[in-house]
Tab-separated table of C-alpha atoms and ligand atoms in Angstrom:
chain	number	residue	atom	x	y	z
A	1	MET	CA	0.000	0.000	0.000
A	2	SER	CA	1.351	3.482	-0.762
A	3	TYR	CA	0.734	6.312	1.641
A	4	SER	CA	0.702	9.989	0.816
A	5	PRO	CA	1.299	12.199	3.818
A	6	TYR	CA	-0.156	15.199	2.009
A	7	SER	CA	-3.349	15.718	0.119
A	8	LEU	CA	-3.511	18.318	-2.598
A	9	SER	CA	-6.401	20.268	-1.141
A	10	PHE	CA	-6.460	23.797	0.240
A	11	ASP	CA	-6.798	24.143	3.963
A	12	PHE	CA	-8.400	26.973	5.887
A	13	PHE	CA	-5.159	28.945	6.182
A	14	GLY	CA	-4.932	29.067	2.401
A	15	LEU	CA	-1.752	26.988	2.561
A	16	ARG	CA	-0.936	24.837	-0.415
A	17	ARG	CA	-1.066	21.407	1.134
A	18	ILE	CA	-2.432	19.812	4.220
A	19	MET	CA	-1.228	16.678	5.895
A	20	LYS	CA	-3.281	13.587	5.301
A	21	PHE	CA	-1.363	11.897	8.079
A	22	LYS	CA	-1.160	14.544	10.740
A	23	THR	CA	1.934	14.552	12.941
A	24	ILE	CA	-0.098	15.798	15.890
A	25	GLU	CA	-3.738	16.700	16.452
A	26	TRP	CA	-5.733	18.245	19.271
A	27	LYS	CA	-8.839	16.142	19.854
A	28	GLY	CA	-10.358	18.000	22.800
A	29	ASP	CA	-10.086	15.214	25.355
A	30	HIS	CA	-6.838	13.769	24.015
A	31	VAL	CA	-3.837	14.490	21.800
A	32	ARG	CA	-3.358	12.198	18.820
A	33	LEU	CA	0.182	11.574	17.600
A	34	LEU	CA	1.478	9.699	14.598
A	35	ASP	CA	3.829	7.197	16.277
A	36	GLN	CA	7.124	7.921	14.514
A	37	ARG	CA	8.858	4.916	16.050
A	38	LYS	CA	6.768	2.664	13.790
A	39	LEU	CA	7.323	4.536	10.529
A	40	PRO	CA	7.561	3.763	7.695
A	41	GLN	CA	6.413	0.180	8.214
A	42	GLU	CA	3.283	1.027	10.181
A	43	ILE	CA	0.925	3.984	10.277
A	44	ARG	CA	-0.103	3.873	13.894
A	45	TYR	CA	-1.498	6.611	16.103
A	46	LEU	CA	-0.995	7.145	19.814
A	47	GLU	CA	-3.822	8.634	21.810
A	48	CYS	CA	-2.405	10.566	24.760
A	49	ARG	CA	-5.154	11.105	27.284
A	50	ASP	CA	-3.164	13.031	29.875
A	51	ALA	CA	-0.015	15.123	30.190
A	52	PRO	CA	2.210	12.272	31.463
A	53	ALA	CA	1.303	10.300	28.315
A	54	VAL	CA	2.349	13.273	26.138
A	55	ALA	CA	5.580	13.630	28.145
A	56	LYS	CA	6.291	9.933	27.679
A	57	ALA	CA	5.688	10.172	23.908
A	58	ILE	CA	8.210	13.017	23.706
A	59	ARG	CA	10.774	11.142	25.809
A	60	ASN	CA	10.480	7.901	23.867
A	61	MET	CA	10.486	9.739	20.510
A	62	ALA	CA	6.995	8.737	19.357
A	63	ILE	CA	6.978	12.438	18.507
A	64	ARG	CA	10.256	14.236	17.856
A	65	GLY	CA	11.781	17.168	16.020
A	66	ALA	CA	12.130	20.537	17.745
A	67	PRO	CA	8.996	22.364	16.482
A	68	ALA	CA	6.791	19.254	16.821
A	69	ILE	CA	7.988	18.813	20.403
A	70	GLY	CA	7.018	22.453	21.081
A	71	VAL	CA	3.499	21.848	19.769
A	72	ALA	CA	3.196	18.590	21.745
A	73	VAL	CA	4.244	20.325	24.961
A	74	ALA	CA	1.685	23.102	24.436
A	75	MET	CA	-1.083	20.574	23.769
A	76	GLY	CA	0.039	18.483	26.755
A	77	ILE	CA	-0.287	21.509	29.031
A	78	ALA	CA	-3.715	22.376	27.602
A	79	LEU	CA	-4.778	18.768	28.120
A	80	ALA	CA	-3.570	18.782	31.725
A	81	ALA	CA	-5.614	21.932	32.352
A	82	ARG	CA	-8.719	20.301	30.834
A	83	LYS	CA	-8.348	17.355	33.226
A	84	ILE	CA	-8.208	19.425	36.425
A	85	ARG	CA	-11.422	18.857	38.355
A	86	SER	CA	-11.055	21.552	40.998
A	87	ASN	CA	-12.432	25.053	40.376
A	88	ARG	CA	-10.120	26.583	42.962
A	89	PRO	CA	-7.582	28.848	41.239
A	90	GLU	CA	-4.760	28.079	43.708
A	91	ILE	CA	-5.070	24.326	43.041
A	92	PHE	CA	-5.281	24.978	39.294
A	93	TRP	CA	-2.092	27.102	39.338
A	94	LYS	CA	-0.213	24.555	41.444
A	95	LYS	CA	-1.085	21.759	39.034
A	96	MET	CA	-0.115	23.911	36.079
A	97	GLU	CA	3.297	24.557	37.649
A	98	LYS	CA	3.739	20.822	38.065
A	99	VAL	CA	2.824	19.964	34.494
A	100	CYS	CA	5.135	22.670	33.094
A	101	HIS	CA	7.936	21.156	35.162
A	102	LEU	CA	7.103	17.664	33.867
A	103	MET	CA	7.212	18.870	30.257
A	104	GLY	CA	10.469	20.725	30.847
A	105	GLU	CA	12.107	17.476	31.979
A	106	THR	CA	11.380	15.515	28.795
A	107	ARG	CA	14.181	16.485	26.400
A	108	PRO	CA	16.828	19.123	27.146
A	109	THR	CA	18.220	20.297	23.797
A	110	ALA	CA	15.366	21.539	21.586
A	111	VAL	CA	14.664	25.050	22.841
A	112	ASN	CA	11.224	25.089	21.171
A	113	LEU	CA	10.086	22.934	24.086
A	114	PHE	CA	10.955	25.616	26.656
A	115	TRP	CA	9.729	28.341	24.328
A	116	ALA	CA	6.320	26.612	24.167
A	117	ILE	CA	6.165	26.275	27.966
A	118	GLU	CA	6.911	30.010	28.286
A	119	ARG	CA	4.210	30.846	25.718
A	120	MET	CA	1.665	28.806	27.665
A	121	LYS	CA	2.695	30.402	30.967
A	122	ARG	CA	2.466	33.866	29.430
A	123	ALA	CA	-1.025	33.096	28.130
A	124	LEU	CA	-2.050	32.149	31.664
A	125	ASN	CA	-0.460	35.184	33.247
A	126	GLN	CA	-2.125	37.572	30.819
A	127	LEU	CA	-5.474	36.447	32.120
A	128	HIS	CA	-5.661	37.408	35.795
A	129	SER	CA	-8.751	35.386	36.196
A	130	GLU	CA	-10.350	33.502	39.002
A	131	ASP	CA	-12.375	31.707	36.393
A	132	VAL	CA	-10.683	28.324	36.015
A	133	GLU	CA	-12.858	27.324	33.038
A	134	GLY	CA	-11.811	30.527	31.279
A	135	LEU	CA	-8.162	29.706	31.910
A	136	LYS	CA	-8.592	26.221	30.461
A	137	SER	CA	-10.107	27.617	27.247
A	138	LYS	CA	-7.358	30.191	27.030
A	139	LEU	CA	-4.686	27.461	27.214
A	140	GLU	CA	-6.434	25.373	24.595
A	141	ARG	CA	-6.618	28.354	22.233
A	142	GLU	CA	-2.947	29.139	22.798
A	143	ALA	CA	-1.877	25.549	22.048
A	144	LEU	CA	-3.868	25.587	18.811
A	145	ARG	CA	-2.387	28.959	17.932
A	146	ILE	CA	1.135	27.557	18.387
A	147	TYR	CA	0.209	24.646	16.102
A	148	ARG	CA	-1.253	26.881	13.359
A	149	GLU	CA	1.584	29.369	13.592
A	150	ASP	CA	4.115	26.588	13.131
A	151	LEU	CA	2.396	25.448	9.935
A	152	LYS	CA	2.442	28.994	8.557
A	153	ILE	CA	6.040	29.559	9.635
A	154	ASN	CA	7.175	26.401	7.854
A	155	HIS	CA	5.574	27.549	4.621
A	156	LYS	CA	7.241	30.927	5.020
A	157	ILE	CA	10.637	29.270	5.610
A	158	GLY	CA	10.023	27.289	2.422
A	159	GLU	CA	9.167	30.408	0.427
A	160	ASN	CA	12.177	32.303	1.787
A	161	GLY	CA	14.622	29.444	1.274
A	162	LYS	CA	13.637	28.096	-2.141
A	163	ILE	CA	15.795	30.726	-3.859
A	164	LEU	CA	18.851	28.826	-2.563
A	165	ILE	CA	17.910	25.671	-4.472
A	166	GLN	CA	18.731	25.479	-8.163
A	167	ASP	CA	17.818	23.087	-10.945
A	168	GLY	CA	20.219	20.166	-10.953
A	169	ASP	CA	21.289	20.599	-7.308
A	170	ARG	CA	22.363	17.570	-5.312
A	171	VAL	CA	21.318	18.313	-1.755
A	172	LEU	CA	22.424	16.422	1.341
A	173	THR	CA	20.196	16.449	4.411
A	174	HIS	CA	20.558	14.873	7.846
A	175	CYS	CA	17.989	13.543	10.312
A	176	ASN	CA	14.392	14.626	9.681
A	177	ALA	CA	13.415	18.284	9.507
A	178	GLY	CA	10.191	17.585	7.642
A	179	GLY	CA	6.465	17.597	8.248
A	180	LEU	CA	6.992	14.896	10.864
A	181	ALA	CA	9.329	17.126	12.877
A	182	THR	CA	6.927	20.085	12.833
A	183	ALA	CA	3.194	20.787	12.788
A	184	GLY	CA	3.507	19.959	9.079
A	185	TYR	CA	5.471	20.779	5.889
A	186	GLY	CA	8.871	21.043	7.596
A	187	THR	CA	11.788	23.450	7.817
A	188	ALA	CA	14.658	22.008	5.735
A	189	LEU	CA	12.191	19.778	3.878
A	190	GLY	CA	9.836	22.763	3.639
A	191	VAL	CA	12.511	24.560	1.605
A	192	LEU	CA	12.838	21.525	-0.672
A	193	ARG	CA	9.041	21.195	-0.976
A	194	ALA	CA	8.676	24.854	-1.930
A	195	ALA	CA	11.487	24.648	-4.513
A	196	TRP	CA	10.008	21.466	-5.989
A	197	ALA	CA	6.512	23.002	-6.146
A	198	GLU	CA	8.010	25.869	-8.138
A	199	GLY	CA	9.259	23.411	-10.742
A	200	LYS	CA	12.908	23.175	-9.722
A	201	ARG	CA	14.314	19.700	-10.189
A	202	PHE	CA	17.054	18.357	-7.924
A	203	HIS	CA	18.168	15.226	-6.093
A	204	VAL	CA	18.264	14.718	-2.336
A	205	TYR	CA	20.795	12.534	-0.547
A	206	VAL	CA	19.491	11.457	2.844
A	207	ASP	CA	21.855	10.508	5.664
A	208	GLU	CA	20.392	7.475	7.390
A	209	THR	CA	21.103	9.197	10.753
A	210	ARG	CA	22.151	6.578	13.261
A	211	PRO	CA	21.230	5.502	15.814
A	212	LEU	CA	17.480	6.032	15.340
A	213	LEU	CA	17.452	6.355	11.545
A	214	GLN	CA	15.312	9.474	11.270
A	215	GLY	CA	16.774	10.025	7.788
A	216	ALA	CA	16.365	6.513	6.403
A	217	ARG	CA	12.920	5.992	7.951
A	218	LEU	CA	11.262	9.428	8.105
A	219	THR	CA	12.900	11.833	5.645
A	220	ALA	CA	13.030	9.141	2.967
A	221	TRP	CA	9.339	8.384	3.617
A	222	GLU	CA	8.358	12.017	3.204
A	223	LEU	CA	10.425	12.483	0.035
A	224	VAL	CA	9.146	9.295	-1.586
A	225	GLN	CA	5.555	10.438	-1.018
A	226	GLU	CA	6.379	13.824	-2.549
A	227	LYS	CA	8.037	12.055	-5.504
A	228	ILE	CA	11.198	14.084	-4.926
A	229	PRO	CA	14.115	11.882	-6.086
A	230	ALA	CA	16.024	10.708	-3.024
A	231	THR	CA	18.911	8.378	-2.244
A	232	VAL	CA	19.611	7.118	1.267
A	233	ILE	CA	23.269	6.832	2.283
A	234	THR	CA	24.848	5.646	5.502
A	235	ASP	CA	26.290	8.418	7.656
A	236	ASN	CA	29.874	7.527	6.862
A	237	MET	CA	29.444	8.021	3.104
A	238	ALA	CA	28.907	11.791	2.943
A	239	GLY	CA	32.588	12.767	2.753
A	240	TRP	CA	33.290	10.487	-0.168
A	241	LEU	CA	30.218	11.684	-2.056
A	242	MET	CA	31.356	15.266	-1.584
A	243	GLU	CA	34.825	14.368	-2.801
A	244	LYS	CA	33.265	12.811	-5.907
A	245	GLY	CA	31.260	15.984	-6.619
A	246	LYS	CA	27.921	14.328	-5.963
A	247	ILE	CA	26.770	16.905	-3.405
A	248	ASN	CA	26.732	20.657	-3.930
A	249	LEU	CA	24.669	21.851	-0.972
A	250	VAL	CA	23.895	20.728	2.586
A	251	LEU	CA	20.588	21.677	4.215
A	252	VAL	CA	19.603	20.726	7.777
A	253	GLY	CA	17.223	21.751	10.562
A	254	ALA	CA	18.105	22.917	14.074
A	255	ASP	CA	17.226	22.215	17.689
A	256	ARG	CA	18.714	25.310	19.293
A	257	ILE	CA	20.616	28.260	17.869
A	258	ALA	CA	22.698	30.571	20.057
A	259	ARG	CA	22.819	34.351	19.469
A	260	ASN	CA	26.064	34.018	17.477
A	261	GLY	CA	24.554	31.390	15.139
A	262	ASP	CA	26.157	28.284	16.709
A	263	THR	CA	23.613	25.564	15.946
A	264	ALA	CA	22.697	22.374	17.779
A	265	ASN	CA	21.199	19.696	15.577
A	266	LYS	CA	21.161	15.910	15.340
A	267	ILE	CA	24.486	14.237	16.107
A	268	GLY	CA	26.499	14.040	12.904
A	269	THR	CA	25.565	17.533	11.702
A	270	TYR	CA	28.883	19.012	12.891
A	271	GLY	CA	30.841	16.413	10.947
A	272	LEU	CA	28.880	17.250	7.791
A	273	ALA	CA	29.567	20.961	8.270
A	274	VAL	CA	33.312	20.317	8.578
A	275	LEU	CA	33.233	18.139	5.459
A	276	ALA	CA	31.188	20.721	3.543
A	277	ASN	CA	33.672	23.422	4.531
A	278	TRP	CA	36.636	21.329	3.355
A	279	HIS	CA	34.928	20.696	0.001
A	280	GLN	CA	33.704	24.308	-0.274
A	281	ILE	CA	30.061	23.307	-0.326
A	282	PRO	CA	27.526	25.729	1.221
A	283	PHE	CA	26.009	24.539	4.486
A	284	TYR	CA	22.515	25.909	5.253
A	285	VAL	CA	20.341	25.675	8.356
A	286	ALA	CA	16.542	26.135	8.180
A	287	ALA	CA	14.693	26.914	11.411
A	288	PRO	CA	11.911	29.047	12.864
A	289	THR	CA	12.982	32.023	14.979
A	290	SER	CA	11.579	30.154	18.009
A	291	THR	CA	14.661	27.907	17.706
A	292	PHE	CA	16.940	30.838	18.604
A	293	ASP	CA	17.824	30.927	22.287
A	294	PRO	CA	18.194	34.589	23.253
A	295	ASN	CA	19.824	33.553	26.549
A	296	LEU	CA	22.864	31.893	24.989
A	297	SER	CA	25.708	33.898	23.509
A	298	SER	CA	27.372	30.807	22.029
A	299	GLY	CA	26.779	27.115	21.480
A	300	ASN	CA	29.058	26.152	24.387
A	301	ASP	CA	26.162	26.306	26.822
A	302	ILE	CA	23.642	24.325	24.796
A	303	PRO	CA	22.688	21.258	26.856
A	304	ILE	CA	23.284	18.100	24.864
A	305	GLU	CA	20.916	15.225	25.520
A	306	GLU	CA	22.481	11.837	26.138
A	307	ARG	CA	20.216	8.926	25.357
A	308	ALA	CA	20.158	5.283	26.394
A	309	GLY	CA	23.045	3.088	25.249
A	310	GLU	CA	20.589	0.514	23.891
A	311	GLU	CA	19.886	2.835	20.963
A	312	VAL	CA	23.464	2.132	19.872
A	313	THR	CA	24.015	-1.423	21.072
A	314	HIS	CA	20.811	-2.733	19.496
A	315	MET	CA	19.370	-2.613	15.992
A	316	GLY	CA	15.810	-3.734	15.293
A	317	GLY	CA	15.619	-5.128	18.825
A	318	ARG	CA	18.775	-7.245	18.402
A	319	ARG	CA	22.098	-6.607	20.104
A	320	VAL	CA	24.885	-5.872	17.633
A	321	THR	CA	27.702	-5.120	20.084
A	322	PRO	CA	29.352	-7.471	22.572
A	323	GLY	CA	27.857	-7.347	26.053
A	324	GLY	CA	29.839	-5.264	28.536
A	325	VAL	CA	31.179	-2.725	26.031
A	326	LYS	CA	30.818	0.970	26.932
A	327	VAL	CA	28.587	3.218	24.826
A	328	PHE	CA	28.373	6.985	24.390
A	329	ASN	CA	25.157	8.273	22.840
A	330	PRO	CA	24.862	12.074	22.578
A	331	ALA	CA	21.756	12.916	20.541
A	332	PHE	CA	23.008	16.274	19.250
A	333	ASP	CA	26.147	18.209	18.408
A	334	VAL	CA	26.874	21.890	17.885
A	335	THR	CA	28.016	23.331	14.562
A	336	PRO	CA	29.993	26.555	14.984
A	337	HIS	CA	28.536	29.569	13.194
A	338	SER	CA	31.698	29.965	11.118
A	339	LEU	CA	30.776	26.793	9.188
A	340	ILE	CA	27.242	27.959	8.379
A	341	GLU	CA	26.627	29.884	5.156
A	342	ALA	CA	23.122	31.098	6.040
A	343	ILE	CA	20.183	30.440	8.364
A	344	ILE	CA	16.783	30.375	6.676
A	345	THR	CA	13.970	31.621	8.935
A	346	GLU	CA	10.353	32.654	8.429
A	347	LYS	CA	11.499	36.264	8.647
A	348	GLY	CA	14.192	36.008	6.015
A	349	ILE	CA	17.608	34.530	5.274
A	350	LEU	CA	20.216	35.450	7.873
A	351	ARG	CA	23.805	35.895	6.702
A	352	LYS	CA	27.008	36.317	8.690
A	353	PRO	CA	27.673	37.877	11.077
A	354	PHE	CA	24.580	36.229	12.545
A	355	ILE	CA	24.659	38.348	15.710
A	356	LYS	CA	24.102	41.444	13.573
A	357	SER	CA	21.540	39.980	11.197
A	358	LEU	CA	19.604	38.577	14.137
A	359	ARG	CA	19.572	41.975	15.821
A	360	LYS	CA	18.304	43.562	12.615
A	361	LEU	CA	15.568	40.947	12.407
A	362	LYS	CA	14.350	41.882	15.876
A	363	THR	CA	14.126	45.573	15.108
A	364	LYS	CA	12.109	44.935	11.909
B	401	MRU	O1	16.180	13.573	18.153
B	401	MRU	P1	15.253	14.213	17.179
B	401	MRU	O2	14.744	13.277	16.144
B	401	MRU	O3	14.159	14.986	17.867
B	401	MRU	O4	16.169	15.285	16.423
B	401	MRU	C1	15.583	16.095	15.453
B	401	MRU	C2	16.548	16.977	14.765
B	401	MRU	O5	17.720	17.026	15.073
B	401	MRU	C3	15.988	17.895	13.714
B	401	MRU	O6	16.926	18.136	12.715
B	401	MRU	C4	15.590	19.225	14.369
B	401	MRU	O7	14.789	19.020	15.471
B	401	MRU	C5	14.916	20.125	13.418
B	401	MRU	S1	13.285	19.614	13.034
B	401	MRU	C6	12.543	20.759	12.059
């Protein structure tokens, strides 16, 4: 059976395409997630009926990708509010504090998660209300707003970035920065979608992205459905392909960007940036401005998530390493700004020095 994640109809935002298989959906009494651990073999949904279930889905990567995590956190908080029985504001606030803390503990690197928590807290604080039902509705509206905004932002990133893609390009991407990693459409893949929709023809090389294979499983799935020509390679092949002239542009997403442009993204991104630099190939990052962390002056302070060793020692449920061997499994690395040609955002393309172009963006 072939699945198309997008249908060619117009949605109510006037955006070109809407997801047939939605990454995440607010269902009023639960949050429905496409379980990304099962893709592409199985299209299976998870119904999260309370905030701990949403937190668990983020932790175990049923939903992943920085913007999608932000949306999930917002919906998880709105869901927690819905489930509070008491009408006493002090109990409501206490429980809200607790759920924000729970969400903040799920994954440490993607700043969109903390950004979404702050947005939800701000929404609550703007409404100095004793009316608990009113607060619940306010949180629900804010979560849906974050979801819709993300969709729009991704389309804008696509429109802004498509100018960087030319006919005949051979693009390398890493991990999954597609519709599955966002509310829909994608950041890096959004740029490719927009360029393709405009009639540009190019080829995408997809790093498999060990250990969890977000490239081989998820990015490849999205590109196949879009009929954008794609070739999966193992992570250790990129350098040789560059040497052979098979890649002329690298395009990735981001999990957190410091004020100077240093960018955290899936482990392996830094290596690609070094290789691209050596081969004089432009290295682009696509991300919403919510991925910028205004509190960090450089990438040195970006917290890097370390995940369970089993992700490395096992493949498809089977151990591939000898028992007793040590494992190191950082989920992200940081690419220094000097290796990045440009950062594509919904507000425009940022060029170096990023500190300056970011400042300009804010004053616009
Ligand atoms: O561990 P993951 O799968 O959540 O990592 C995802 C990435 O590194 C993506 O490239 C990033 O979040 C950008 S998604 C638009």
